[in-house]
Amino acid sequence: MSIRESTNDVSNLDLDTPDKTYLDSNELIINMGPQHPATHGVLRVILKLDGERVLGTECVIGYLHRGVEKIAENRTYTMFNPYVDRMDYVAAVSNGLGYCEAVEKLLNVEAPARAQYIRVILTELNRIASHQLWLGTHALDIGAMTPLFYTFRDREEILKIFERYCGARLTTHAFRIGGCQYETYAGFEKDVNNFLTFFAPKIDEYETLLTTNRIWLERTKNVGVISGEDAIALGVTGPVLRASGVKWDLRKAQPYAAYSKFDFEIPIGENGDTYDRYLVRMAEMRQSMRIIEQAVNSIPEGPIMGKVPKVIKPPVGEIYHSIEAPKGELGYFIVSDGSTQPYRLRVRPPSLVNLQALDIMVRGLLVADVVAVIGTIDIVLGEVDR
Amino acid sequence: MLNAFMSYLGSTVTPGEAGNQFWALIYVLIIFAGVSLAVICMNWLERKALAHFQIRLGPMRVGPHGLLQPIADALKLMLKEDIIPSEADQFVFWVAPLIGLLAAFTVYTVIPFGPSQAVSDMNIGILFMLGVSSLGVLGIVVAGWASNSHYPLIGALRSSAQMVSYEVAMGLVVVSAILMTSLNASGTGTLSMIGIVQAQQQQGIWFIFKFFPLGFIAFAIFAIAMVAETNRAPFDMAEAESELTAGFHTEYSGLRWSLFMLAEYAAMIAVSSIAVTLWLGGWMRPFPNLLHAPAWEFIFSLFPGLTFAGLAAIAVIGTARMPAHSFFKIQRMGLAVFAALLGFIALFLLVIAVAGRSADTSVAARFREGIDYVYWFVLKVAVFMYLFIWYRATWPRYRFDQLMKIGWKVMLPISLGVLIVTAIVGVIFS
Amino acid sequence: MPEDVKSPAPPPPPEGEPKPTAEKPAAAAPAAPAKPAAPAKPAGPVPVPWTSPLVEKYRSQYGSGLEAQTYLGQNYLTVDRALIPDILRLLRDEEQFDYCVDVTAVHYPKREKQFDVVWILYSFPRNERMRVKTQIADGASIPSCVSIWATANWLEREVYDMFGIKFDGHPDLKRILLPDGWKGHPLRKDYGILQQDQEWVQINLGIESGQ
């Protein structure tokens, strides 16, 4: 079946009880994407509308599928490390953290304390950067043009720190299996502290622009509501789950890296609507700053690389390890057969599972809200499609 | 012809009333040129101000600080291929932008830049204004229809629905402002635009402050409604890029599209002028009664010259700050020439202000008066233009159903309330 | 690569030692002068049996169809295909494993039952994670668990897309990442890494080859 034939196949859109108030309502099928300014990448959403109300959606993904899992079976563990950055390219450091920790678990080694602190600092900085990008693009979709420029300008400071640390801004490849490769550069602590003092008033600036703005409230309150039970049933994780009232964060539930040493809170929301997700992510940025502040002033001395063999050949077995990425639970399921290349490497992408919830969230909303809801789920197509 | 020319200079009525068609034609041409110039400046200002709100610079290359950018844009649009959809209704497609433009520009015949500086002072000026500006809706609907395409049609219908809904609220608060004009000794009000400003002059208070906060609420309603009328943020859902329907002007390209943009900016200036006339005292300078000594008159008459002198100073500073590199030689020269131009205008205005100092009826004094009137009027309209840009930079946009809800469920009841209360208060206090 | 094609060298060193895999026993001699012939080196972590009340309950219920092990601290059940989907439903309803983290598969072409289908489950109340594995043959299908966890919808579609394993009872089993008309299931071991469905490429992209 060619592309042409499969275009209008929306047979799975169940109508339940469409709200028919007159005998022949025209149901319109509208296609959003894959090229669309507001779908954050190549995502195609087919909407079935009754006038302006959305009756059902179907997401067509796979435009960015690069076969990362197949590639993993043909690269050694060390060689595969840079590939993971390219999945969720906005939060590359988190991807690297999850992968390195998974392989370390398989090897039964632990990264030394200094490396773990460095990992936490960089991961939390990346969480802030990822949320900033989310905020800018989400606000732009809803019509506020200015926060985009503000968040990108402030994100530059984080990217400068990354560049000084490992040479790359976006796809950082910051960590290695067993620890970190690079020692913190001279002035790292000063830079991070400067960033913290620089950034604290900036979050307030973003909040001034949006949080109590009447138009923002009207566009985001009660839009895209998902209840806690639905979220759990759909496997939604991350800020989307927390905004629906479920207080669960992998950094607290199953701590990894050095998170158990830091004191931070988990923000949750009440209604599970777009506004709550916005508030949760803003609060998460503040909590990330708190973690960074505690970490950067107490990095222990010591080696940055654990005792890992030069040729990484994990023993036969399987492991599943997941971390709290900015988008949700990012998991790596690695099956090793004793050789230098993984036998199977499965990435559990938070954006893919969260995107499934789009259908539930937009039922009954207007077309203009679909864009807002896609933005609020915070997907990165590189991760959805791998 | 010279007589017709000079006879107007001696008259204190608008050329329309004086039957001076020649001078009326001059006025029409001046207004046409002026509005076009204003639209060009507005285009530049929008891009620069929006950019500065967003911590970036905006156009910097095409002319010093992007000053020639609007001209480059206009040239580019004129040279673009003129695409007409094959299934479109050819004549209607061609005429749609013209209808919008016509509606926007015809309003200017009644806008008073001064007590006799208008093309014609119809005694039903406001009614004429409301009627003609509504014709703009027709242009939009016709454009969407003629495109023969799904999305422009939906966009056009949405735009027109939005404009029509906000016109209702707009009309009602306009009526409440007109009510205020009748609060004089004879108890008769006027619909003439010049009459409204003269009523504010006689009553000694701008209508925005009259019966505070009634006048202010009426003004606020009009200020919001006029943003919705012109499809500007935060009411620009119909032409937003991130939505599915790209607006009624999707199928238009090149010069035709630029005509729509011209019509939009001209409409913005027109409704701002209405707001200024009705509530902000039109051509009156601030505090005409409080600070009425001749010294104050003189000081206030220096304002036009000083404004241009300030702009010239900014241009000079810009020239000084340009990098001293050979690549920037032409830009530096261009900006210096622009600064010199502004300086000359400033000098000219200051000379007129000084020469026409006394209140006699010499040519210089009449000239000075005319310039002052126009200056204060244009200044107030410019503040509104800046507000339009500020709104666009700051706020997200309303969803269409929320927009309609506000128009009908919030603005209309409030404007009705304001009207009734104004009438009651007016009766009580007269 | 299968594990029997290893060089005839001592088993991989235990975790943490930076010594390279000893392919050159002679060169390693100076470092370890008096090594006994067959040192009792621990052979790395092995799966150990997992005991817990949950396991006891199900073992008594299902007997030999169920095996419970722990590897590196992660618990997993290996069950017979016949027990799916009952055991999954029981896990959700009785043991409160309300969150299905992932559904995936592994392909072992040299085994008789070629596919390992793995469900990774998590329980919010118990803060516990576990895996359930089963083995199925090539061409066989397996019941879908969409009715148990709604998450499984797209996850099972991806397993179908990548491996060709059909899920009975799935509401809309079609390809998710690859285009609809694609032939072949890429994550199988017999699908080359550079292989593409040239026919699809020619029809839909109009070029001779995607390489």
Coordinates of C-alpha atoms in Angstrom, one line a residue, chain A residues 28 30 32 36-38 47 52 140-146 149-150 153 209 213-216 218-219 223 366-369 371, chain B residues 50 52-56 150-151 154 158 233-234 236-237 241-244 392-402 405-406:
Chain A
L28 CA -14.3 16.8 8.9
I30 CA -8.0 17.5 9.0
M32 CA -1.8 18.5 10.8
H36 CA 3.7 22.2 10.7
P37 CA 5.1 25.1 12.7
A38 CA 3.6 23.8 15.9
L47 CA -8.0 15.1 13.5
E52 CA -14.5 22.8 15.7
L140 CA 4.9 30.6 21.0
D141 CA 2.3 28.1 20.1
I142 CA -0.3 29.8 22.3
G143 CA 0.7 33.1 20.8
A144 CA 3.1 34.8 23.2
M145 CA 6.1 35.5 21.0
T146 CA 8.4 37.0 23.6
F149 CA 13.5 34.8 23.0
Y150 CA 13.9 35.2 26.7
R153 CA 18.8 33.8 25.7
L209 CA 4.8 37.3 31.8
N213 CA -1.8 36.6 32.6
R214 CA -5.5 36.4 32.0
I215 CA -5.2 35.3 28.4
W216 CA -2.7 32.5 29.4
E218 CA -7.9 31.2 29.7
R219 CA -5.9 29.3 27.1
V223 CA -7.4 22.4 28.6
L366 CA -11.3 22.9 20.0
V367 CA -8.8 22.7 17.2
A368 CA -6.8 25.6 18.6
D369 CA -6.3 23.6 21.8
V371 CA -1.7 22.7 19.4
Chain B
L50 CA 9.0 43.9 18.5
H52 CA 13.7 45.0 21.0
F53 CA 11.0 43.6 23.1
Q54 CA 12.4 40.2 22.2
I55 CA 16.0 41.1 23.0
R56 CA 17.1 41.3 19.4
H150 CA -11.2 26.0 2.3
Y151 CA -8.9 27.6 4.8
I154 CA -13.0 29.8 7.2
R158 CA -13.9 34.1 11.4
A233 CA -3.0 40.6 18.9
P234 CA -4.3 39.4 21.2
D236 CA -5.4 37.7 15.8
M237 CA -6.4 34.1 15.8
E241 CA 0.6 31.2 11.8
S242 CA 0.5 28.3 14.2
E243 CA -3.2 27.5 13.7
L244 CA -4.6 25.5 10.9
R392 CA 1.5 42.0 20.1
A393 CA 4.8 41.5 21.8
T394 CA 3.5 40.7 25.3
W395 CA 0.3 38.7 25.2
P396 CA -0.7 35.2 23.9
R397 CA -3.7 35.1 21.7
Y398 CA -7.2 34.3 22.5
R399 CA -8.9 31.3 21.2
F400 CA -11.7 32.2 18.8
D401 CA -14.6 31.1 20.9
Q402 CA -13.1 33.0 23.9
K405 CA -17.5 35.3 24.2
I406 CA -15.7 38.4 25.3

